[in-house]
CSV table of C-alpha atoms in Angstrom, one decimal:
chain,number,residue,atom,x,y,z
A,27,MET,CA,14.6,17.7,-34.8
A,28,VAL,CA,16.8,14.6,-35.2
A,29,ILE,CA,17.0,11.7,-32.7
A,30,THR,CA,20.4,10.0,-32.4
A,31,TRP,CA,21.2,6.4,-31.8
A,32,ILE,CA,22.5,7.3,-28.3
A,33,GLN,CA,19.1,8.8,-27.5
A,34,ILE,CA,17.3,5.8,-28.8
A,35,ILE,CA,19.5,3.6,-26.6
A,36,SER,CA,18.6,5.8,-23.6
A,37,LEU,CA,15.0,5.2,-24.3
A,38,LEU,CA,15.4,1.4,-24.3
A,39,PRO,CA,13.3,0.6,-21.2
A,40,VAL,CA,10.3,2.4,-22.6
A,41,LEU,CA,10.8,0.9,-26.1
A,42,ILE,CA,11.1,-2.7,-24.7
A,43,ILE,CA,8.0,-2.4,-22.5
A,44,GLY,CA,6.1,-0.7,-25.4
A,45,MET,CA,7.1,-3.6,-27.7
A,46,THR,CA,6.1,-6.2,-25.1
A,47,THR,CA,2.7,-4.5,-24.8
A,48,VAL,CA,2.2,-4.7,-28.6
A,49,ILE,CA,3.3,-8.3,-28.7
A,50,ILE,CA,0.9,-9.3,-25.9
A,51,LEU,CA,-1.9,-7.3,-27.6
A,52,LEU,CA,-1.5,-9.2,-30.9
A,53,SER,CA,-1.1,-12.5,-29.1
A,54,ILE,CA,-4.4,-12.0,-27.2
A,55,ALA,CA,-6.1,-11.3,-30.5
A,56,TYR,CA,-4.8,-14.7,-31.8
A,57,ARG,CA,-5.2,-16.8,-28.7
A,58,ARG,CA,-5.6,-16.3,-25.0
A,59,ASN,CA,-2.9,-17.9,-22.9
A,60,LEU,CA,-2.4,-16.6,-19.4
A,61,PHE,CA,0.8,-18.4,-18.7
A,62,LEU,CA,2.4,-17.2,-21.9
A,63,HIS,CA,1.4,-13.6,-21.3
A,64,ALA,CA,2.5,-13.6,-17.7
A,65,LEU,CA,5.8,-15.0,-18.9
A,66,LEU,CA,6.1,-12.4,-21.6
A,67,THR,CA,5.3,-9.6,-19.1
A,68,ILE,CA,8.0,-10.8,-16.7
A,69,PHE,CA,10.5,-11.2,-19.5
A,70,GLY,CA,9.7,-7.7,-20.8
A,71,LEU,CA,10.1,-6.0,-17.5
A,72,SER,CA,13.3,-8.0,-16.6
A,73,THR,CA,14.8,-7.1,-20.0
A,74,ALA,CA,13.9,-3.4,-19.6
A,75,MET,CA,15.6,-3.5,-16.2
A,76,GLY,CA,18.7,-5.2,-17.6
A,77,SER,CA,18.8,-2.6,-20.5
A,78,LEU,CA,19.5,0.1,-17.9
A,79,GLY,CA,23.0,-1.3,-17.6
A,80,ILE,CA,23.6,-0.3,-21.3
A,81,VAL,CA,21.6,3.0,-20.8
A,82,ARG,CA,23.8,4.1,-17.9
A,83,HIS,CA,27.0,3.8,-20.1
A,84,GLN,CA,25.6,6.4,-22.5
A,85,GLY,CA,26.0,9.2,-19.8
A,86,ILE,CA,23.5,11.9,-19.1
A,87,GLN,CA,21.0,12.3,-22.0
A,88,ASN,CA,18.6,15.2,-22.1
A,89,ILE,CA,16.3,14.2,-25.0
A,90,PHE,CA,14.5,17.2,-26.6
A,91,GLN,CA,14.6,19.0,-23.3
A,92,SER,CA,11.8,16.6,-22.3
A,93,ILE,CA,13.2,13.4,-20.9
A,94,CYS,CA,16.4,13.3,-18.8
A,95,ILE,CA,18.1,10.0,-18.4
A,96,ASP,CA,20.7,10.4,-15.6
A,97,ASN,CA,21.7,8.3,-12.6
A,98,PHE,CA,18.8,9.6,-10.5
A,99,ALA,CA,16.3,8.6,-13.2
A,100,THR,CA,18.0,5.2,-13.7
A,101,LEU,CA,17.7,4.3,-10.0
A,102,TYR,CA,14.1,5.3,-9.8
A,103,ILE,CA,13.3,3.4,-13.0
A,104,ILE,CA,14.8,0.3,-11.4
A,105,LEU,CA,12.5,0.7,-8.4
A,106,VAL,CA,9.4,1.2,-10.6
A,107,LEU,CA,10.3,-1.8,-12.7
A,108,ALA,CA,11.0,-4.0,-9.6
A,109,SER,CA,7.6,-3.1,-8.2
A,110,SER,CA,5.9,-3.9,-11.5
A,111,LEU,CA,7.7,-7.2,-11.8
A,112,ALA,CA,6.6,-8.2,-8.2
A,113,SER,CA,3.0,-7.2,-9.0
A,114,ALA,CA,3.1,-9.3,-12.2
A,115,ILE,CA,4.4,-12.4,-10.3
A,116,LEU,CA,1.9,-12.0,-7.4
A,117,ALA,CA,-1.1,-11.5,-9.7
A,118,TYR,CA,-0.6,-14.8,-11.6
A,119,ASN,CA,-2.1,-17.1,-9.0
A,120,TRP,CA,-5.0,-14.8,-8.4
A,121,LEU,CA,-5.7,-14.5,-12.1
A,122,LEU,CA,-5.8,-18.4,-12.4
A,123,SER,CA,-9.0,-18.4,-10.4
A,124,TYR,CA,-10.4,-15.2,-12.1
A,125,PRO,CA,-13.6,-16.2,-14.0
A,126,SER,CA,-13.4,-13.7,-16.9
A,127,ASN,CA,-10.8,-12.2,-19.3
A,128,ARG,CA,-7.5,-12.4,-17.5
A,129,ASP,CA,-4.8,-11.6,-20.0
A,130,GLU,CA,-5.6,-7.8,-20.2
A,131,PHE,CA,-4.4,-7.4,-16.6
A,132,TYR,CA,-0.8,-7.6,-17.8
A,133,LEU,CA,-1.5,-5.1,-20.6
A,134,LEU,CA,-2.7,-2.5,-18.1
A,135,LEU,CA,0.2,-3.2,-15.8
A,136,LEU,CA,2.8,-2.7,-18.7
A,137,ILE,CA,1.1,0.6,-19.9
A,138,SER,CA,1.1,1.9,-16.3
A,139,SER,CA,4.8,1.0,-16.0
A,140,ILE,CA,5.6,3.1,-19.0
A,141,GLY,CA,4.0,6.0,-17.2
A,142,GLY,CA,6.2,5.4,-14.1
A,143,ILE,CA,9.3,5.4,-16.3
A,144,LEU,CA,8.3,8.7,-17.9
A,145,LEU,CA,7.7,10.2,-14.5
A,146,ALA,CA,11.1,9.1,-13.2
A,147,SER,CA,12.9,10.7,-16.1
A,148,THR,CA,10.7,13.7,-17.1
A,149,ASN,CA,12.3,17.1,-17.6
A,150,ASN,CA,9.2,18.7,-19.0
A,151,LEU,CA,5.8,19.7,-17.5
A,152,GLY,CA,4.0,18.2,-20.5
A,153,ILE,CA,5.7,14.8,-20.2
A,154,LEU,CA,5.0,15.0,-16.4
A,155,PHE,CA,1.3,15.2,-17.1
A,156,LEU,CA,1.5,12.5,-19.7
A,157,GLY,CA,3.3,10.2,-17.3
A,158,ILE,CA,0.8,10.9,-14.5
A,159,GLU,CA,-2.1,10.0,-16.9
A,160,LEU,CA,-0.3,6.9,-18.2
A,161,ILE,CA,0.3,5.6,-14.7
A,162,SER,CA,-3.2,6.5,-13.5
A,163,LEU,CA,-5.6,5.5,-16.3
A,164,PRO,CA,-4.6,1.8,-16.4
A,165,LEU,CA,-5.0,1.8,-12.6
A,166,PHE,CA,-8.8,2.5,-13.0
A,167,GLY,CA,-9.1,-0.9,-14.7
A,168,LEU,CA,-6.6,-2.7,-12.4
A,169,ILE,CA,-8.3,-1.5,-9.2
A,170,GLY,CA,-11.8,-2.5,-10.5
A,171,TYR,CA,-10.6,-5.7,-12.2
A,172,SER,CA,-12.9,-7.7,-9.9
A,173,PHE,CA,-15.8,-5.5,-11.0
A,174,PHE,CA,-18.4,-8.0,-9.8
A,175,LYS,CA,-17.3,-7.5,-6.2
A,176,LYS,CA,-18.8,-4.6,-4.3
A,177,PHE,CA,-15.7,-3.2,-2.7
A,178,SER,CA,-13.7,-3.5,-5.9
A,179,LEU,CA,-16.2,-1.5,-7.9
A,180,GLU,CA,-16.6,1.1,-5.2
A,181,ALA,CA,-12.8,1.5,-5.0
A,182,SER,CA,-12.5,1.9,-8.7
A,183,ILE,CA,-15.2,4.6,-8.9
A,184,LYS,CA,-13.6,6.5,-5.9
A,185,TYR,CA,-10.2,6.3,-7.6
A,186,ILE,CA,-11.5,7.5,-11.0
A,187,ILE,CA,-13.3,10.5,-9.4
A,188,LEU,CA,-10.4,11.6,-7.1
A,189,SER,CA,-7.7,10.9,-9.7
A,190,GLY,CA,-9.6,13.0,-12.2
A,191,ILE,CA,-9.9,15.9,-9.7
A,192,SER,CA,-6.1,15.7,-8.9
A,193,SER,CA,-5.2,15.6,-12.6
A,194,SER,CA,-7.3,18.7,-13.2
A,195,PHE,CA,-5.4,20.5,-10.4
A,196,ILE,CA,-2.1,19.5,-11.9
A,197,LEU,CA,-3.1,20.5,-15.4
A,198,PHE,CA,-4.4,23.9,-14.3
A,199,GLY,CA,-1.3,24.5,-12.3
A,200,ILE,CA,0.9,23.6,-15.3
A,201,ALA,CA,-1.2,26.0,-17.5
A,202,LEU,CA,-0.6,28.9,-15.0
A,203,ILE,CA,3.2,28.1,-14.8
A,204,TYR,CA,3.3,28.1,-18.6
A,205,ALA,CA,1.4,31.4,-18.8
A,206,VAL,CA,4.0,33.0,-16.6
A,207,THR,CA,7.2,31.5,-17.9
A,208,GLY,CA,6.2,30.7,-21.5
A,209,CYS,CA,8.0,27.3,-21.4
A,210,LEU,CA,7.4,23.7,-20.2
A,211,SER,CA,11.0,22.4,-20.0
A,212,PHE,CA,12.4,22.4,-16.5
A,213,THR,CA,15.7,23.8,-17.7
A,214,SER,CA,14.0,26.6,-19.6
A,215,ILE,CA,11.9,27.4,-16.6
A,216,ILE,CA,15.0,28.1,-14.5
A,217,SER,CA,16.2,31.0,-16.6
A,218,ALA,CA,12.6,32.3,-17.1
A,219,LEU,CA,12.0,32.5,-13.3
A,220,HIS,CA,15.0,34.8,-12.8
A,221,LEU,CA,13.5,37.3,-15.2
A,222,ILE,CA,10.1,37.5,-13.5
A,223,MET,CA,9.8,40.9,-11.8
A,224,SER,CA,6.0,41.8,-11.7
A,225,HIS,CA,4.0,40.9,-8.6
A,226,GLN,CA,1.1,39.7,-10.7
A,227,SER,CA,3.3,37.1,-12.4
A,228,ILE,CA,4.7,35.9,-9.1
A,229,LEU,CA,1.2,35.6,-7.7
A,230,LEU,CA,0.1,33.6,-10.7
A,231,LEU,CA,3.2,31.4,-10.4
A,232,ILE,CA,2.6,30.7,-6.7
A,233,ILE,CA,-1.1,29.8,-7.4
A,234,GLY,CA,0.1,27.4,-10.2
A,235,LEU,CA,2.6,25.8,-7.9
A,236,GLY,CA,0.0,25.4,-5.2
A,237,MET,CA,-2.4,23.7,-7.6
A,238,VAL,CA,0.4,21.3,-8.8
A,239,MET,CA,1.2,20.5,-5.1
A,240,ILE,CA,-2.5,19.8,-4.3
A,241,GLY,CA,-2.5,17.3,-7.3
A,242,PHE,CA,0.6,15.6,-6.0
A,243,GLY,CA,-0.9,15.5,-2.5
A,244,PHE,CA,-3.8,13.5,-3.9
A,245,LYS,CA,-1.5,11.1,-5.8
A,246,LEU,CA,0.7,10.6,-2.8
A,247,SER,CA,-2.3,10.2,-0.4
A,248,LEU,CA,-0.9,13.0,1.8
A,249,VAL,CA,-3.2,14.3,4.6
A,250,PRO,CA,-5.7,16.0,3.9
A,251,PHE,CA,-5.9,14.5,0.4
A,252,HIS,CA,-5.9,10.9,1.6
A,253,LEU,CA,-9.5,9.9,2.0
A,254,TRP,CA,-9.6,7.6,-1.0
A,255,THR,CA,-6.6,5.5,0.1
A,256,PRO,CA,-8.0,2.9,2.7
A,257,ASP,CA,-11.1,2.1,0.6
A,258,VAL,CA,-9.1,1.7,-2.6
A,259,TYR,CA,-6.5,-0.5,-1.0
A,260,GLN,CA,-9.2,-2.7,0.5
A,261,GLY,CA,-11.1,-3.1,-2.7
A,262,ALA,CA,-8.2,-3.7,-5.1
A,263,PRO,CA,-6.5,-7.1,-5.6
A,264,SER,CA,-3.3,-7.5,-3.4
A,265,SER,CA,-0.9,-7.3,-6.4
A,266,VAL,CA,-2.6,-4.0,-7.5
A,267,SER,CA,-2.5,-2.6,-3.9
A,268,LEU,CA,1.3,-3.4,-3.9
A,269,TYR,CA,1.7,-1.5,-7.2
A,270,LEU,CA,-0.3,1.5,-5.9
A,271,THR,CA,1.6,1.8,-2.7
A,272,THR,CA,5.1,1.4,-4.2
A,273,SER,CA,5.4,2.0,-8.0
A,274,SER,CA,3.0,5.0,-8.4
A,275,LYS,CA,4.3,6.7,-5.2
A,276,ILE,CA,8.0,6.2,-6.0
A,277,ALA,CA,7.5,7.6,-9.5
A,278,ILE,CA,5.6,10.7,-8.1
A,279,ILE,CA,8.3,11.3,-5.4
A,280,SER,CA,11.0,11.2,-8.1
A,281,VAL,CA,9.3,13.8,-10.2
A,282,LEU,CA,8.6,15.9,-7.1
A,283,ILE,CA,12.3,16.0,-6.2
A,284,ARG,CA,13.3,16.8,-9.8
A,285,LEU,CA,10.7,19.6,-10.0
A,286,PHE,CA,11.9,21.2,-6.7
A,287,MET,CA,15.4,21.4,-8.0
A,288,VAL,CA,14.2,23.9,-10.7
A,289,PHE,CA,12.8,26.6,-8.5
A,290,PRO,CA,14.9,29.3,-6.8
A,291,ASP,CA,15.1,29.4,-3.0
A,292,GLN,CA,12.3,32.0,-2.7
A,293,TYR,CA,9.8,29.5,-4.0
A,294,ASN,CA,11.3,26.6,-2.1
A,295,LYS,CA,10.1,28.4,1.1
A,296,ILE,CA,6.5,27.8,-0.1
A,297,PHE,CA,7.3,24.2,-0.7
A,298,TYR,CA,8.9,23.9,2.7
A,299,ILE,CA,5.8,25.2,4.5
A,300,PHE,CA,3.5,22.9,2.5
A,301,LEU,CA,5.6,19.8,2.9
A,302,SER,CA,6.4,20.3,6.6
A,303,GLY,CA,2.7,20.7,7.4
A,304,THR,CA,1.6,17.7,5.3
A,305,ALA,CA,4.5,15.5,6.6
A,306,CYS,CA,3.5,16.1,10.3
A,307,CYS,CA,-0.3,15.6,9.6
A,308,SER,CA,0.3,12.5,7.4
A,309,THR,CA,2.6,10.7,9.9
A,310,LEU,CA,0.4,11.4,12.9
A,311,PHE,CA,-3.0,10.8,11.3
A,312,GLY,CA,-1.8,7.7,9.3
A,313,ASN,CA,-0.4,6.0,12.4
A,314,LEU,CA,-3.3,6.9,14.7
A,315,MET,CA,-5.9,5.7,12.2
A,316,ALA,CA,-4.1,2.4,11.6
A,317,ILE,CA,-4.3,1.5,15.3
A,318,LYS,CA,-8.0,0.8,15.2
A,319,GLN,CA,-8.2,-1.0,11.9
A,320,ASN,CA,-9.1,-4.7,11.8
A,321,ASN,CA,-8.4,-5.2,8.0
A,322,LEU,CA,-4.8,-5.8,7.1
A,323,LYS,CA,-5.0,-3.9,3.8
A,324,ARG,CA,-6.5,-0.8,5.6
A,325,VAL,CA,-3.7,-1.0,8.1
A,326,LEU,CA,-1.2,-1.0,5.3
A,327,ALA,CA,-3.1,1.9,3.5
A,328,TYR,CA,-2.8,4.1,6.6
A,329,SER,CA,0.7,2.9,7.2
A,330,SER,CA,1.6,4.0,3.6
A,331,ILE,CA,0.3,7.5,4.4
A,332,ALA,CA,2.7,7.7,7.4
A,333,HIS,CA,5.6,6.3,5.4
A,334,ILE,CA,5.2,8.9,2.6
A,335,GLY,CA,5.2,11.5,5.5
A,336,TYR,CA,8.6,10.1,6.7
A,337,THR,CA,9.9,10.4,3.1
A,338,LEU,CA,9.1,14.1,3.0
A,339,ILE,CA,11.9,14.8,5.5
A,340,GLY,CA,14.3,13.8,2.7
A,341,VAL,CA,12.4,15.8,0.2
A,342,ILE,CA,12.6,18.9,2.4
A,343,ALA,CA,16.3,18.3,3.0
A,344,ALA,CA,16.7,18.1,-0.8
A,345,LEU,CA,15.2,21.6,-1.0
A,346,GLN,CA,18.1,22.8,1.2
A,347,THR,CA,20.5,21.0,-1.3
A,348,ASN,CA,21.7,18.6,1.4
A,349,SER,CA,24.0,16.2,-0.4
A,350,MET,CA,22.8,13.3,1.8
A,351,ALA,CA,19.1,13.8,1.0
A,352,LEU,CA,18.9,11.8,-2.2
A,353,GLU,CA,20.9,9.0,-0.7
A,354,ALA,CA,18.6,8.8,2.4
A,355,ILE,CA,15.4,8.9,0.3
A,356,SER,CA,16.7,6.2,-2.0
A,357,ILE,CA,17.6,3.8,0.8
A,358,TYR,CA,14.3,4.4,2.6
A,359,LEU,CA,12.3,3.8,-0.6
A,360,ILE,CA,14.2,0.6,-1.3
A,361,SER,CA,13.5,-0.7,2.2
A,362,TYR,CA,9.9,0.3,1.9
A,363,LEU,CA,9.5,-1.4,-1.5
A,364,LEU,CA,11.1,-4.7,-0.3
A,365,ALA,CA,8.9,-4.8,2.9
A,366,ASN,CA,5.7,-4.1,0.9
A,367,ILE,CA,6.5,-6.8,-1.7
A,368,GLY,CA,7.0,-9.3,1.2
A,369,VAL,CA,3.8,-8.3,3.0
A,370,PHE,CA,1.5,-8.3,0.0
A,371,GLY,CA,3.3,-11.5,-1.1
A,372,VAL,CA,2.2,-13.2,2.2
A,373,ILE,CA,-1.4,-11.9,1.7
A,374,SER,CA,-1.4,-13.3,-1.8
A,375,ILE,CA,-0.2,-16.7,-0.5
A,376,ILE,CA,-2.9,-16.8,2.2
A,377,SER,CA,-5.6,-15.8,-0.3
A,378,VAL,CA,-4.7,-18.8,-2.5
A,379,PHE,CA,-4.8,-21.3,0.3
A,380,CYS,CA,-7.6,-19.8,2.4
A,381,ALA,CA,-11.1,-21.1,2.1
A,382,ASP,CA,-12.4,-18.0,3.8
A,383,ALA,CA,-13.3,-15.1,1.5
A,384,TYR,CA,-12.1,-12.6,4.1
A,385,THR,CA,-8.3,-13.1,3.7
A,386,ASP,CA,-7.6,-9.4,4.5
A,387,VAL,CA,-9.1,-9.5,7.9
A,388,LEU,CA,-6.6,-9.5,10.7
A,389,PHE,CA,-8.5,-12.2,12.6
A,390,THR,CA,-7.8,-14.7,9.7
A,391,TYR,CA,-4.1,-14.5,10.6
A,392,ARG,CA,-4.6,-15.4,14.2
A,393,GLY,CA,-2.4,-18.4,15.2
A,394,LEU,CA,-0.8,-18.6,11.7
A,395,PHE,CA,2.5,-19.5,13.4
A,396,TRP,CA,1.1,-22.8,14.7
A,397,ARG,CA,0.0,-23.7,11.2
A,398,GLN,CA,2.7,-22.2,9.0
A,399,PRO,CA,5.7,-21.3,11.2
A,400,ILE,CA,8.1,-20.4,8.4
A,401,LEU,CA,5.6,-18.1,6.6
A,402,SER,CA,4.8,-16.4,10.0
A,403,ILE,CA,8.5,-15.8,10.7
A,404,LEU,CA,9.0,-14.2,7.2
A,405,PHE,CA,5.8,-12.1,7.7
A,406,THR,CA,7.2,-11.0,11.1
A,407,ILE,CA,10.5,-9.9,9.4
A,408,MET,CA,8.6,-7.8,6.9
A,409,ILE,CA,6.4,-6.1,9.6
A,410,LEU,CA,9.5,-5.4,11.8
A,411,SER,CA,11.1,-3.8,8.8
A,412,LEU,CA,8.1,-1.6,8.2
A,413,ALA,CA,8.2,-0.6,11.9
A,414,GLY,CA,11.9,0.3,11.6
A,415,ILE,CA,13.1,-2.3,14.2
A,416,PRO,CA,16.9,-2.9,14.3
A,417,MET,CA,18.5,-5.7,12.2
A,418,THR,CA,16.1,-5.0,9.3
A,419,LEU,CA,16.6,-2.8,6.3
A,420,GLY,CA,13.7,-0.7,7.5
A,421,PHE,CA,15.7,0.4,10.5
A,422,ILE,CA,18.6,1.5,8.2
A,423,GLY,CA,16.2,3.5,6.1
A,424,LYS,CA,14.6,5.3,9.1
A,425,PHE,CA,18.0,5.8,10.7
A,426,TYR,CA,19.2,7.6,7.6
A,427,LEU,CA,16.1,9.8,7.5
A,428,PHE,CA,16.5,10.8,11.2
A,429,VAL,CA,20.2,11.6,10.8
A,430,LEU,CA,19.3,13.6,7.7
A,431,GLY,CA,16.7,15.5,9.6
A,432,MET,CA,19.2,16.4,12.3
A,433,ASN,CA,21.9,17.2,9.8
A,434,SER,CA,19.5,19.6,8.0
A,435,GLN,CA,18.6,21.1,11.4
A,436,LEU,CA,14.9,20.1,10.9
A,437,TRP,CA,14.7,19.6,14.7
A,438,TRP,CA,11.0,20.0,15.4
A,439,LEU,CA,10.0,18.0,12.3
A,440,THR,CA,12.4,15.2,13.2
A,441,ILE,CA,11.2,15.0,16.8
A,442,PHE,CA,7.5,15.0,15.6
A,443,ILE,CA,8.1,12.2,13.1
A,444,ALA,CA,10.1,10.2,15.6
A,445,MET,CA,7.2,10.4,18.1
A,446,SER,CA,4.8,9.3,15.3
A,447,SER,CA,7.1,6.4,14.5
A,448,VAL,CA,6.8,5.2,18.1
A,449,ILE,CA,3.0,5.3,17.8
A,450,SER,CA,3.2,3.1,14.7
A,451,ILE,CA,4.9,0.3,16.7
A,452,ILE,CA,1.5,-0.3,18.5
A,453,TYR,CA,-0.3,-1.6,15.4
A,454,TYR,CA,2.7,-3.3,13.9
A,455,LEU,CA,3.1,-5.3,17.2
A,456,ARG,CA,-0.6,-6.0,17.2
A,457,ILE,CA,-0.2,-7.8,13.8
A,458,ILE,CA,2.8,-9.8,15.1
A,459,ILE,CA,1.2,-10.8,18.4
A,460,ASN,CA,-1.9,-11.9,16.4
A,461,LEU,CA,0.3,-14.4,14.4
A,462,TYR,CA,1.5,-16.1,17.6
A,463,LEU,CA,-1.7,-16.3,19.6
A,464,ASN,CA,-3.4,-19.7,20.0
A,465,PRO,CA,-5.6,-20.3,17.0
A,466,ILE,CA,-9.4,-20.6,17.5
A,467,ARG,CA,-10.8,-23.9,16.2
A,468,ASN,CA,-13.1,-23.7,13.2
A,469,CYS,CA,-12.6,-20.0,12.7
A,470,VAL,CA,-9.6,-19.9,10.4
A,471,GLY,CA,-10.2,-21.0,6.8
A,472,ILE,CA,-6.6,-21.7,5.9
A,473,ASN,CA,-6.2,-25.2,4.5
A,474,SER,CA,-3.0,-26.3,6.3
A,475,SER,CA,-2.3,-29.4,4.3
A,476,SER,CA,-2.3,-27.6,0.9
A,477,ALA,CA,-0.7,-24.4,2.3
A,478,SER,CA,2.5,-26.3,3.1
A,479,SER,CA,3.3,-26.2,-0.7
A,480,TRP,CA,3.5,-22.3,-0.7
A,481,ILE,CA,7.4,-22.5,-0.7
A,482,ILE,CA,7.5,-23.9,-4.2
A,483,THR,CA,5.2,-21.3,-5.7
A,484,PRO,CA,6.5,-18.2,-7.4
A,485,ASN,CA,4.9,-16.0,-4.7
A,486,GLY,CA,6.6,-18.1,-2.0
A,487,ILE,CA,10.0,-17.9,-3.7
A,488,LEU,CA,9.6,-14.1,-4.1
A,489,VAL,CA,8.7,-13.7,-0.3
A,490,ILE,CA,11.8,-15.8,0.7
A,491,ILE,CA,14.1,-13.7,-1.5
A,492,VAL,CA,12.7,-10.4,-0.3
A,493,SER,CA,13.0,-11.5,3.4
A,494,PHE,CA,16.6,-12.6,2.9
A,495,PHE,CA,17.5,-9.1,1.5
A,496,ILE,CA,15.7,-7.3,4.3
A,497,LEU,CA,17.6,-9.3,6.9
A,498,PHE,CA,21.0,-9.3,5.1
A,499,LEU,CA,21.0,-5.6,4.3
A,500,GLY,CA,19.7,-4.8,7.7
A,501,LEU,CA,22.7,-6.6,9.3
A,502,TYR,CA,25.2,-5.5,6.6
A,503,PRO,CA,23.9,-2.4,4.7
A,504,GLN,CA,27.3,-1.7,3.0
A,505,PRO,CA,26.3,-3.2,-0.4
A,506,ILE,CA,23.2,-1.0,-0.8
A,507,ILE,CA,25.1,2.1,0.4
A,508,TYR,CA,27.9,1.3,-2.1
A,509,LEU,CA,25.3,0.9,-4.8
A,510,ILE,CA,23.8,4.3,-4.1
A,511,HIS,CA,27.3,5.9,-4.0
A,512,VAL,CA,28.1,4.3,-7.4
A,513,MET,CA,25.0,5.8,-8.9
A,514,HIS,CA,26.3,9.4,-7.9
A,515,LEU,CA,22.8,10.7,-7.4
A,516,GLY,CA,24.2,14.2,-7.0
A,517,ASP,CA,24.5,14.3,-10.8
A,518,ALA,CA,20.8,15.0,-10.8
A,519,ILE,CA,21.3,18.2,-8.9
A,520,GLY,CA,24.3,19.2,-11.1
A,521,LEU,CA,22.1,18.9,-14.2
A,522,PHE,CA,20.2,22.0,-13.3
């Protein structure tokens, strides 16, 4: 087995992040310096993202039938790295006030990012499991980083238990698939599936697929596997909650799509039933539960359950080999990523300048407009994008999904999800109205004089940039549509 230079170049993002991890590890052993290590992390992630320009010129590379670097993988690696980069920036201010060892936070984030990259480019069930473990294990530490806080420790323990259970389901499912087909590579599984004739083998394969789907359901927080989500989001630091809701889910969705492309239509019917049921339950339950929440992170947690439900329309359409499906999913995920970076960015800014410990409580944001009008307007833009209101990128993303649903003749699913989307406007408007109400004296702990400096902080700059793109691309989406067309996502389907 010989690896060529072209294949090494194709692995540049993983190699760069791996090298950055080793450098930071050695640097910590010599001397702790949070600023230096934050800078190295941001530089490593940015360089890895930049290296994708070189990687793309190498064409489609299927390395040892295990890792497939194509346009589809490249786009999703960019999204994973963008989420990691935003989390690294948002975490810095929070880590400055952290009382214990702080530099290890970036080590865990980088290792988890490698897992996300492997998931986005996997072409093998073994690498799939390795990627899931690499992205999940560092999250145990990241979620429970503030271990001295009750909610943080509780969230970490819940995530460890449920993540362990979901990984067991996935591993057992992979074992059954291997027992039937005798191979782990996606491309080899295609040919093996066509030779399966016995009913016993088909039954074992269906059970294996079902167990893998249950494991993915846990990782994506789909109903009824969602119970850990609100508690974990509430207990984790804002930058980690952002990473959980974007990077880990985007990586899992990418591998889900790639896995579906392998199986013949007879198995896709099983996927269709499972995904349709969970999509309806997730959107309805997520939106209904978010209405009565008073904690902003819990609202976002239930909202994320609903958003993943919306995304499943695209995944189901991809099963029907609708050429528009990959484009619609990508645009929706980009809009979702940008809106979440902005929302968690605002929460991070408020947590730095707020004297009150309860910065996640919705009541803390009451009357924010009268104290910080620009920050409130930016926050409003982000919430409107999540709600899918016109003139924001979120509207373009939802519009694409609904058109895709009708184009794929998923009538009842599209109508159901459209109705759920209308319900979501109730709690999004509740957040916005809260910002513009008259503030109650002596109840809000935001230090207005020091908070005015948020614009010159890295978090503030990140929020402004993200808001600009949400508005600009919402009014003029042509650049993002052009980018998706240039990527030729259909190549991913053609590979199989």
